[in-house]
PDB file of C-alpha atoms in Angstrom:
ATOM      1  CA  UNK A   1    -131.351 108.358-179.861  1.00  0.00           C
ATOM      2  CA  UNK A   2    -129.807 107.310-176.520  1.00  0.00           C
ATOM      3  CA  UNK A   3    -129.942 103.780-175.422  1.00  0.00           C
ATOM      4  CA  UNK A   4    -130.379 102.522-171.684  1.00  0.00           C
ATOM      5  CA  UNK A   5    -128.272  99.615-170.532  1.00  0.00           C
ATOM      6  CA  UNK A   6    -128.758  98.123-166.951  1.00  0.00           C
ATOM      7  CA  UNK A   7    -125.587  96.123-165.451  1.00  0.00           C
ATOM      8  CA  UNK A   8    -126.854  93.593-163.074  1.00  0.00           C
ATOM      9  CA  UNK A   9    -123.802  92.878-160.855  1.00  0.00           C
ATOM     10  CA  UNK A  10    -123.762  90.118-158.158  1.00  0.00           C
ATOM     11  CA  UNK A  11    -120.495  90.573-156.727  1.00  0.00           C
ATOM     12  CA  UNK A  12    -120.458  90.477-153.243  1.00  0.00           C
ATOM     13  CA  UNK A  13    -117.254  91.839-152.121  1.00  0.00           C
ATOM     14  CA  UNK A  14    -116.381  95.499-151.476  1.00  0.00           C
ATOM     15  CA  UNK A  15    -113.404  95.288-154.057  1.00  0.00           C
ATOM     16  CA  UNK A  16    -115.158  92.870-156.503  1.00  0.00           C
ATOM     17  CA  UNK A  17    -113.573  91.462-159.348  1.00  0.00           C
ATOM     18  CA  UNK A  18    -117.163  90.660-160.743  1.00  0.00           C
ATOM     19  CA  UNK A  19    -118.201  94.181-160.516  1.00  0.00           C
ATOM     20  CA  UNK A  20    -114.623  95.174-162.248  1.00  0.00           C
ATOM     21  CA  UNK A  21    -115.564  92.921-165.193  1.00  0.00           C
ATOM     22  CA  UNK A  22    -119.024  94.543-165.381  1.00  0.00           C
ATOM     23  CA  UNK A  23    -117.644  97.958-165.697  1.00  0.00           C
ATOM     24  CA  UNK A  24    -115.489  96.941-168.320  1.00  0.00           C
ATOM     25  CA  UNK A  25    -117.944  95.644-170.133  1.00  0.00           C
ATOM     26  CA  UNK A  26    -120.042  98.603-169.710  1.00  0.00           C
ATOM     27  CA  UNK A  27    -117.117 100.632-171.131  1.00  0.00           C
ATOM     28  CA  UNK A  28    -117.029  98.500-174.095  1.00  0.00           C
ATOM     29  CA  UNK A  29    -120.439  98.812-174.858  1.00  0.00           C
ATOM     30  CA  UNK A  30    -120.502 102.578-174.411  1.00  0.00           C
ATOM     31  CA  UNK A  31    -117.400 102.707-176.597  1.00  0.00           C
ATOM     32  CA  UNK A  32    -119.034 100.270-179.600  1.00  0.00           C
ATOM     33  CA  UNK A  33    -122.453 102.287-179.302  1.00  0.00           C
ATOM     34  CA  UNK A  34    -120.200 105.984-179.069  1.00  0.00           C
ATOM     35  CA  UNK A  35    -118.606 104.710-182.418  1.00  0.00           C
ATOM     36  CA  UNK A  36    -121.833 104.430-184.245  1.00  0.00           C
ATOM     37  CA  UNK A  37    -122.793 107.804-183.482  1.00  0.00           C
ATOM     38  CA  UNK A  38    -124.948 107.125-180.737  1.00  0.00           C
ATOM     39  CA  UNK A  39    -125.607 107.483-177.029  1.00  0.00           C
ATOM     40  CA  UNK A  40    -125.754 104.784-174.129  1.00  0.00           C
ATOM     41  CA  UNK A  41    -126.970 105.381-170.486  1.00  0.00           C
ATOM     42  CA  UNK A  42    -125.476 102.914-167.931  1.00  0.00           C
ATOM     43  CA  UNK A  43    -127.343 101.979-164.630  1.00  0.00           C
ATOM     44  CA  UNK A  44    -126.044  99.657-162.317  1.00  0.00           C
ATOM     45  CA  UNK A  45    -127.836  97.266-159.869  1.00  0.00           C
ATOM     46  CA  UNK A  46    -125.545  95.502-157.201  1.00  0.00           C
ATOM     47  CA  UNK A  47    -127.545  92.654-155.968  1.00  0.00           C
ATOM     48  CA  UNK A  48    -125.711  92.177-153.065  1.00  0.00           C
ATOM     49  CA  UNK A  49    -127.242  95.162-151.354  1.00  0.00           C
ATOM     50  CA  UNK A  50    -130.754  94.050-152.268  1.00  0.00           C
ATOM     51  CA  UNK A  51    -129.788  90.752-150.607  1.00  0.00           C
ATOM     52  CA  UNK A  52    -132.483  91.166-147.687  1.00  0.00           C
ATOM     53  CA  UNK A  53    -135.140  92.632-150.017  1.00  0.00           C
ATOM     54  CA  UNK A  54    -134.887  89.852-152.176  1.00  0.00           C
ATOM     55  CA  UNK A  55    -135.340  87.134-149.216  1.00  0.00           C
ATOM     56  CA  UNK A  56    -138.476  88.955-148.038  1.00  0.00           C
ATOM     57  CA  UNK A  57    -139.750  89.010-152.033  1.00  0.00           C
ATOM     58  CA  UNK A  58    -139.126  85.263-152.401  1.00  0.00           C
ATOM     59  CA  UNK A  59    -140.293  84.353-148.698  1.00  0.00           C
ATOM     60  CA  UNK A  60    -143.571  86.471-148.741  1.00  0.00           C
ATOM     61  CA  UNK A  61    -144.017  87.795-152.621  1.00  0.00           C
ATOM     62  CA  UNK A  62    -144.119  91.101-151.173  1.00  0.00           C
ATOM     63  CA  UNK A  63    -141.908  93.531-153.531  1.00  0.00           C
ATOM     64  CA  UNK A  64    -140.131  96.574-151.115  1.00  0.00           C
ATOM     65  CA  UNK A  65    -139.721  99.803-152.834  1.00  0.00           C
ATOM     66  CA  UNK A  66    -135.716  98.723-153.788  1.00  0.00           C
ATOM     67  CA  UNK A  67    -136.678  95.719-155.592  1.00  0.00           C
ATOM     68  CA  UNK A  68    -139.655  97.525-157.353  1.00  0.00           C
ATOM     69  CA  UNK A  69    -137.120 100.420-158.259  1.00  0.00           C
ATOM     70  CA  UNK A  70    -134.929  97.382-159.824  1.00  0.00           C
ATOM     71  CA  UNK A  71    -137.683  95.959-161.692  1.00  0.00           C
ATOM     72  CA  UNK A  72    -138.731  99.276-163.057  1.00  0.00           C
ATOM     73  CA  UNK A  73    -135.056  99.798-164.282  1.00  0.00           C
ATOM     74  CA  UNK A  74    -135.151  95.976-166.105  1.00  0.00           C
ATOM     75  CA  UNK A  75    -138.515  96.894-167.632  1.00  0.00           C
ATOM     76  CA  UNK A  76    -137.011 100.468-169.255  1.00  0.00           C
ATOM     77  CA  UNK A  77    -133.859  98.720-170.368  1.00  0.00           C
ATOM     78  CA  UNK A  78    -132.567  97.992-174.236  1.00  0.00           C
ATOM     79  CA  UNK A  79    -130.278  95.775-172.857  1.00  0.00           C
ATOM     80  CA  UNK A  80    -128.758  93.995-170.288  1.00  0.00           C
ATOM     81  CA  UNK A  81    -124.982  92.953-169.054  1.00  0.00           C
ATOM     82  CA  UNK A  82    -125.361  90.287-166.227  1.00  0.00           C
ATOM     83  CA  UNK A  83    -122.452  89.403-164.252  1.00  0.00           C
ATOM     84  CA  UNK A  84    -122.002  86.751-161.132  1.00  0.00           C
ATOM     85  CA  UNK A  85    -119.589  85.014-159.325  1.00  0.00           C
ATOM     86  CA  UNK A  86    -119.131  81.215-159.732  1.00  0.00           C
ATOM     87  CA  UNK A  87    -120.216  79.739-156.203  1.00  0.00           C
ATOM     88  CA  UNK A  88    -120.240  75.787-155.982  1.00  0.00           C
ATOM     89  CA  UNK A  89    -119.964  75.462-159.704  1.00  0.00           C
ATOM     90  CA  UNK A  90    -122.741  77.686-160.607  1.00  0.00           C
ATOM     91  CA  UNK A  91    -124.143  81.292-159.941  1.00  0.00           C
ATOM     92  CA  UNK A  92    -124.540  82.784-156.812  1.00  0.00           C
ATOM     93  CA  UNK A  93    -127.683  82.371-154.875  1.00  0.00           C
ATOM     94  CA  UNK A  94    -128.376  86.052-154.903  1.00  0.00           C
ATOM     95  CA  UNK A  95    -128.012  86.300-158.736  1.00  0.00           C
ATOM     96  CA  UNK A  96    -130.675  83.550-159.130  1.00  0.00           C
ATOM     97  CA  UNK A  97    -132.883  85.202-156.458  1.00  0.00           C
ATOM     98  CA  UNK A  98    -132.991  88.376-158.612  1.00  0.00           C
ATOM     99  CA  UNK A  99    -134.080  86.831-161.528  1.00  0.00           C
ATOM    100  CA  UNK A 100    -136.754  84.679-159.582  1.00  0.00           C
ATOM    101  CA  UNK A 101    -138.796  87.756-158.874  1.00  0.00           C
ATOM    102  CA  UNK A 102    -138.825  89.364-162.078  1.00  0.00           C
ATOM    103  CA  UNK A 103    -141.749  89.441-163.980  1.00  0.00           C
ATOM    104  CA  UNK A 104    -141.548  86.039-166.392  1.00  0.00           C
ATOM    105  CA  UNK A 105    -141.793  88.705-169.511  1.00  0.00           C
ATOM    106  CA  UNK A 106    -139.432  91.451-168.194  1.00  0.00           C
ATOM    107  CA  UNK A 107    -136.484  90.088-170.604  1.00  0.00           C
ATOM    108  CA  UNK A 108    -138.444  88.582-173.638  1.00  0.00           C
ATOM    109  CA  UNK A 109    -136.414  89.437-176.377  1.00  0.00           C
ATOM    110  CA  UNK A 110    -133.557  91.690-174.796  1.00  0.00           C
ATOM    111  CA  UNK A 111    -130.416  91.626-175.719  1.00  0.00           C
ATOM    112  CA  UNK A 112    -128.324  90.425-172.919  1.00  0.00           C
ATOM    113  CA  UNK A 113    -124.500  89.730-172.403  1.00  0.00           C
ATOM    114  CA  UNK A 114    -123.554  87.482-169.654  1.00  0.00           C
ATOM    115  CA  UNK A 115    -120.378  87.387-167.830  1.00  0.00           C
ATOM    116  CA  UNK A 116    -118.754  85.305-164.742  1.00  0.00           C
ATOM    117  CA  UNK A 117    -115.598  85.438-162.803  1.00  0.00           C
ATOM    118  CA  UNK A 118    -114.426  82.628-160.785  1.00  0.00           C
ATOM    119  CA  UNK A 119    -110.742  81.869-159.213  1.00  0.00           C
ATOM    120  CA  UNK A 120    -109.552  79.601-161.783  1.00  0.00           C
ATOM    121  CA  UNK A 121    -110.387  78.461-165.579  1.00  0.00           C
ATOM    122  CA  UNK A 122    -111.961  75.341-164.335  1.00  0.00           C
ATOM    123  CA  UNK A 123    -115.280  76.715-163.901  1.00  0.00           C
ATOM    124  CA  UNK A 124    -115.100  78.631-167.395  1.00  0.00           C
ATOM    125  CA  UNK A 125    -118.338  76.780-168.933  1.00  0.00           C
ATOM    126  CA  UNK A 126    -120.440  77.919-166.114  1.00  0.00           C
ATOM    127  CA  UNK A 127    -122.068  80.457-168.737  1.00  0.00           C
ATOM    128  CA  UNK A 128    -122.932  77.891-170.897  1.00  0.00           C
ATOM    129  CA  UNK A 129    -124.291  75.366-168.612  1.00  0.00           C
ATOM    130  CA  UNK A 130    -126.068  77.437-165.940  1.00  0.00           C
ATOM    131  CA  UNK A 131    -126.524  81.237-166.997  1.00  0.00           C
ATOM    132  CA  UNK A 132    -127.451  80.891-170.474  1.00  0.00           C
ATOM    133  CA  UNK A 133    -130.395  78.199-169.633  1.00  0.00           C
ATOM    134  CA  UNK A 134    -131.439  80.499-167.128  1.00  0.00           C
ATOM    135  CA  UNK A 135    -131.936  83.467-169.359  1.00  0.00           C
ATOM    136  CA  UNK A 136    -133.276  81.302-172.280  1.00  0.00           C
ATOM    137  CA  UNK A 137    -136.109  80.320-169.578  1.00  0.00           C
ATOM    138  CA  UNK A 138    -136.749  83.889-169.418  1.00  0.00           C
ATOM    139  CA  UNK A 139    -136.680  84.326-173.377  1.00  0.00           C
ATOM    140  CA  UNK A 140    -134.068  86.957-173.326  1.00  0.00           C
ATOM    141  CA  UNK A 141    -131.782  87.358-176.619  1.00  0.00           C
ATOM    142  CA  UNK A 142    -128.473  85.821-174.962  1.00  0.00           C
ATOM    143  CA  UNK A 143    -125.519  87.032-176.979  1.00  0.00           C
ATOM    144  CA  UNK A 144    -122.979  84.412-178.658  1.00  0.00           C
ATOM    145  CA  UNK A 145    -120.102  85.673-176.696  1.00  0.00           C
ATOM    146  CA  UNK A 146    -120.029  85.194-172.861  1.00  0.00           C
ATOM    147  CA  UNK A 147    -117.235  86.639-171.017  1.00  0.00           C
ATOM    148  CA  UNK A 148    -115.564  84.587-168.625  1.00  0.00           C
ATOM    149  CA  UNK A 149    -112.609  85.735-166.509  1.00  0.00           C
ATOM    150  CA  UNK A 150    -110.628  83.755-163.761  1.00  0.00           C
ATOM    151  CA  UNK A 151    -108.308  85.884-161.165  1.00  0.00           C
ATOM    152  CA  UNK A 152    -105.248  85.427-163.254  1.00  0.00           C
ATOM    153  CA  UNK A 153    -107.089  86.773-166.736  1.00  0.00           C
ATOM    154  CA  UNK A 154    -107.259  90.472-165.555  1.00  0.00           C
ATOM    155  CA  UNK A 155    -105.174  92.762-167.339  1.00  0.00           C
ATOM    156  CA  UNK A 156    -104.499  90.074-170.215  1.00  0.00           C
ATOM    157  CA  UNK A 157    -104.755  90.893-173.787  1.00  0.00           C
ATOM    158  CA  UNK A 158    -106.849  87.722-174.046  1.00  0.00           C
ATOM    159  CA  UNK A 159    -109.610  88.923-171.709  1.00  0.00           C
ATOM    160  CA  UNK A 160    -109.538  92.370-173.186  1.00  0.00           C
ATOM    161  CA  UNK A 161    -110.308  90.958-176.610  1.00  0.00           C
ATOM    162  CA  UNK A 162    -113.460  89.157-175.512  1.00  0.00           C
ATOM    163  CA  UNK A 163    -114.576  92.240-173.774  1.00  0.00           C
ATOM    164  CA  UNK A 164    -114.156  94.352-176.826  1.00  0.00           C
ATOM    165  CA  UNK A 165    -116.169  91.276-178.635  1.00  0.00           C
ATOM    166  CA  UNK A 166    -118.838  90.934-176.577  1.00  0.00           C
ATOM    167  CA  UNK A 167    -119.364  95.006-175.913  1.00  0.00           C
ATOM    168  CA  UNK A 168    -119.483  95.355-179.618  1.00  0.00           C
ATOM    169  CA  UNK A 169    -122.236  92.564-180.070  1.00  0.00           C
ATOM    170  CA  UNK A 170    -124.656  94.114-177.494  1.00  0.00           C
ATOM    171  CA  UNK A 171    -123.979  97.483-179.296  1.00  0.00           C
ATOM    172  CA  UNK A 172    -124.871  96.086-182.511  1.00  0.00           C
ATOM    173  CA  UNK A 173    -127.946  94.572-180.954  1.00  0.00           C
ATOM    174  CA  UNK A 174    -128.902  98.323-179.369  1.00  0.00           C
ATOM    175  CA  UNK A 175    -128.525 100.197-182.278  1.00  0.00           C
ATOM    176  CA  UNK A 176    -129.917  97.897-184.673  1.00  0.00           C
ATOM    177  CA  UNK A 177    -133.279  98.037-182.633  1.00  0.00           C
ATOM    178  CA  UNK A 178    -133.716 101.758-183.424  1.00  0.00           C
ATOM    179  CA  UNK A 179    -136.033 101.035-186.490  1.00  0.00           C
ATOM    180  CA  UNK A 180    -139.367 103.252-186.388  1.00  0.00           C
ATOM    181  CA  UNK A 181    -142.540 101.154-185.453  1.00  0.00           C
ATOM    182  CA  UNK A 182    -144.922 100.813-188.544  1.00  0.00           C
ATOM    183  CA  UNK A 183    -141.875 100.588-190.917  1.00  0.00           C
ATOM    184  CA  UNK A 184    -140.630  97.140-190.409  1.00  0.00           C
ATOM    185  CA  UNK A 185    -137.750  95.875-188.206  1.00  0.00           C
ATOM    186  CA  UNK A 186    -137.143  94.185-184.630  1.00  0.00           C
ATOM    187  CA  UNK A 187    -139.607  97.055-182.951  1.00  0.00           C
ATOM    188  CA  UNK A 188    -142.082  96.812-185.424  1.00  0.00           C
ATOM    189  CA  UNK A 189    -145.365  97.238-183.204  1.00  0.00           C
ATOM    190  CA  UNK A 190    -146.907  94.148-184.328  1.00  0.00           C
ATOM    191  CA  UNK A 191    -143.709  91.705-184.494  1.00  0.00           C
ATOM    192  CA  UNK A 192    -142.223  92.909-181.204  1.00  0.00           C
ATOM    193  CA  UNK A 193    -142.179  90.368-178.350  1.00  0.00           C
ATOM    194  CA  UNK A 194    -144.814  91.154-175.490  1.00  0.00           C
ATOM    195  CA  UNK A 195    -142.665  92.257-172.561  1.00  0.00           C
ATOM    196  CA  UNK A 196    -143.776  93.594-168.803  1.00  0.00           C
ATOM    197  CA  UNK A 197    -142.464  93.818-165.496  1.00  0.00           C
ATOM    198  CA  UNK A 198    -142.788  97.848-164.471  1.00  0.00           C
ATOM    199  CA  UNK A 199    -144.457  98.327-160.971  1.00  0.00           C
ATOM    200  CA  UNK A 200    -146.725 100.596-163.148  1.00  0.00           C
ATOM    201  CA  UNK A 201    -148.072  98.167-165.555  1.00  0.00           C
ATOM    202  CA  UNK A 202    -151.771  97.943-165.118  1.00  0.00           C
ATOM    203  CA  UNK A 203    -152.436  94.712-166.464  1.00  0.00           C
ATOM    204  CA  UNK A 204    -155.291  93.612-169.250  1.00  0.00           C
ATOM    205  CA  UNK A 205    -157.670  96.852-169.759  1.00  0.00           C
ATOM    206  CA  UNK A 206    -161.559  95.682-170.182  1.00  0.00           C
ATOM    207  CA  UNK A 207    -163.284  97.403-172.879  1.00  0.00           C
ATOM    208  CA  UNK A 208    -166.380  99.772-172.406  1.00  0.00           C
ATOM    209  CA  UNK A 209    -168.692  97.251-173.949  1.00  0.00           C
ATOM    210  CA  UNK A 210    -167.828  94.698-171.572  1.00  0.00           C
ATOM    211  CA  UNK A 211    -168.166  97.211-168.680  1.00  0.00           C
ATOM    212  CA  UNK A 212    -171.435  98.349-169.780  1.00  0.00           C
ATOM    213  CA  UNK A 213    -172.706  94.757-170.596  1.00  0.00           C
ATOM    214  CA  UNK A 214    -176.693  94.356-169.133  1.00  0.00           C
ATOM    215  CA  UNK A 215    -176.732  98.040-168.241  1.00  0.00           C
ATOM    216  CA  UNK A 216    -179.684  99.394-170.565  1.00  0.00           C
ATOM    217  CA  UNK A 217    -179.418 102.841-168.817  1.00  0.00           C
ATOM    218  CA  UNK A 218    -182.836 103.089-167.412  1.00  0.00           C
TER     219      UNK A 218
END
């Protein structure tokens, strides 16, 4: 059984340390899932390339094809890795805009691994005071280990250990969610949280009795 993980990368530069951290986390998740005898597919959403489309969506409510494609990836994901650079002591503006245009139920119950990068360790609490509350508001299942990396952390054994631990946590969530509907477990139909967000969602369906109400057939 293959799982799908979407990486939401809010790095803004061509050689982005945020993208590098996200790739290392995706690699750790892939290794941990493979060690359990399962497969995982990784898709990337580079939010910077959607900046103009997100501005249109926020100011006019019109979702461009690029934004709809990104929303469909999120709606079909079994898990997420989200990574942002720190600007002005918080996540970047385009990172927030991306989540502002998601369906409110798109992340309900979805395991999410949060990560952030900054120039110095002074911003190391940004995951807990900014990113984690945002994801909790969207009812995501935010994993215990967040991964923060200052510039000087890259290549250190300590960062490698945090990446491995965070990847293993997301892999455990992904593989554990593979139970068969109807036999209990996290994916049991009756117990699963409501989730939506795909652009192909049709919304509530009116039953035939209601549609034919008042029609006698005469």
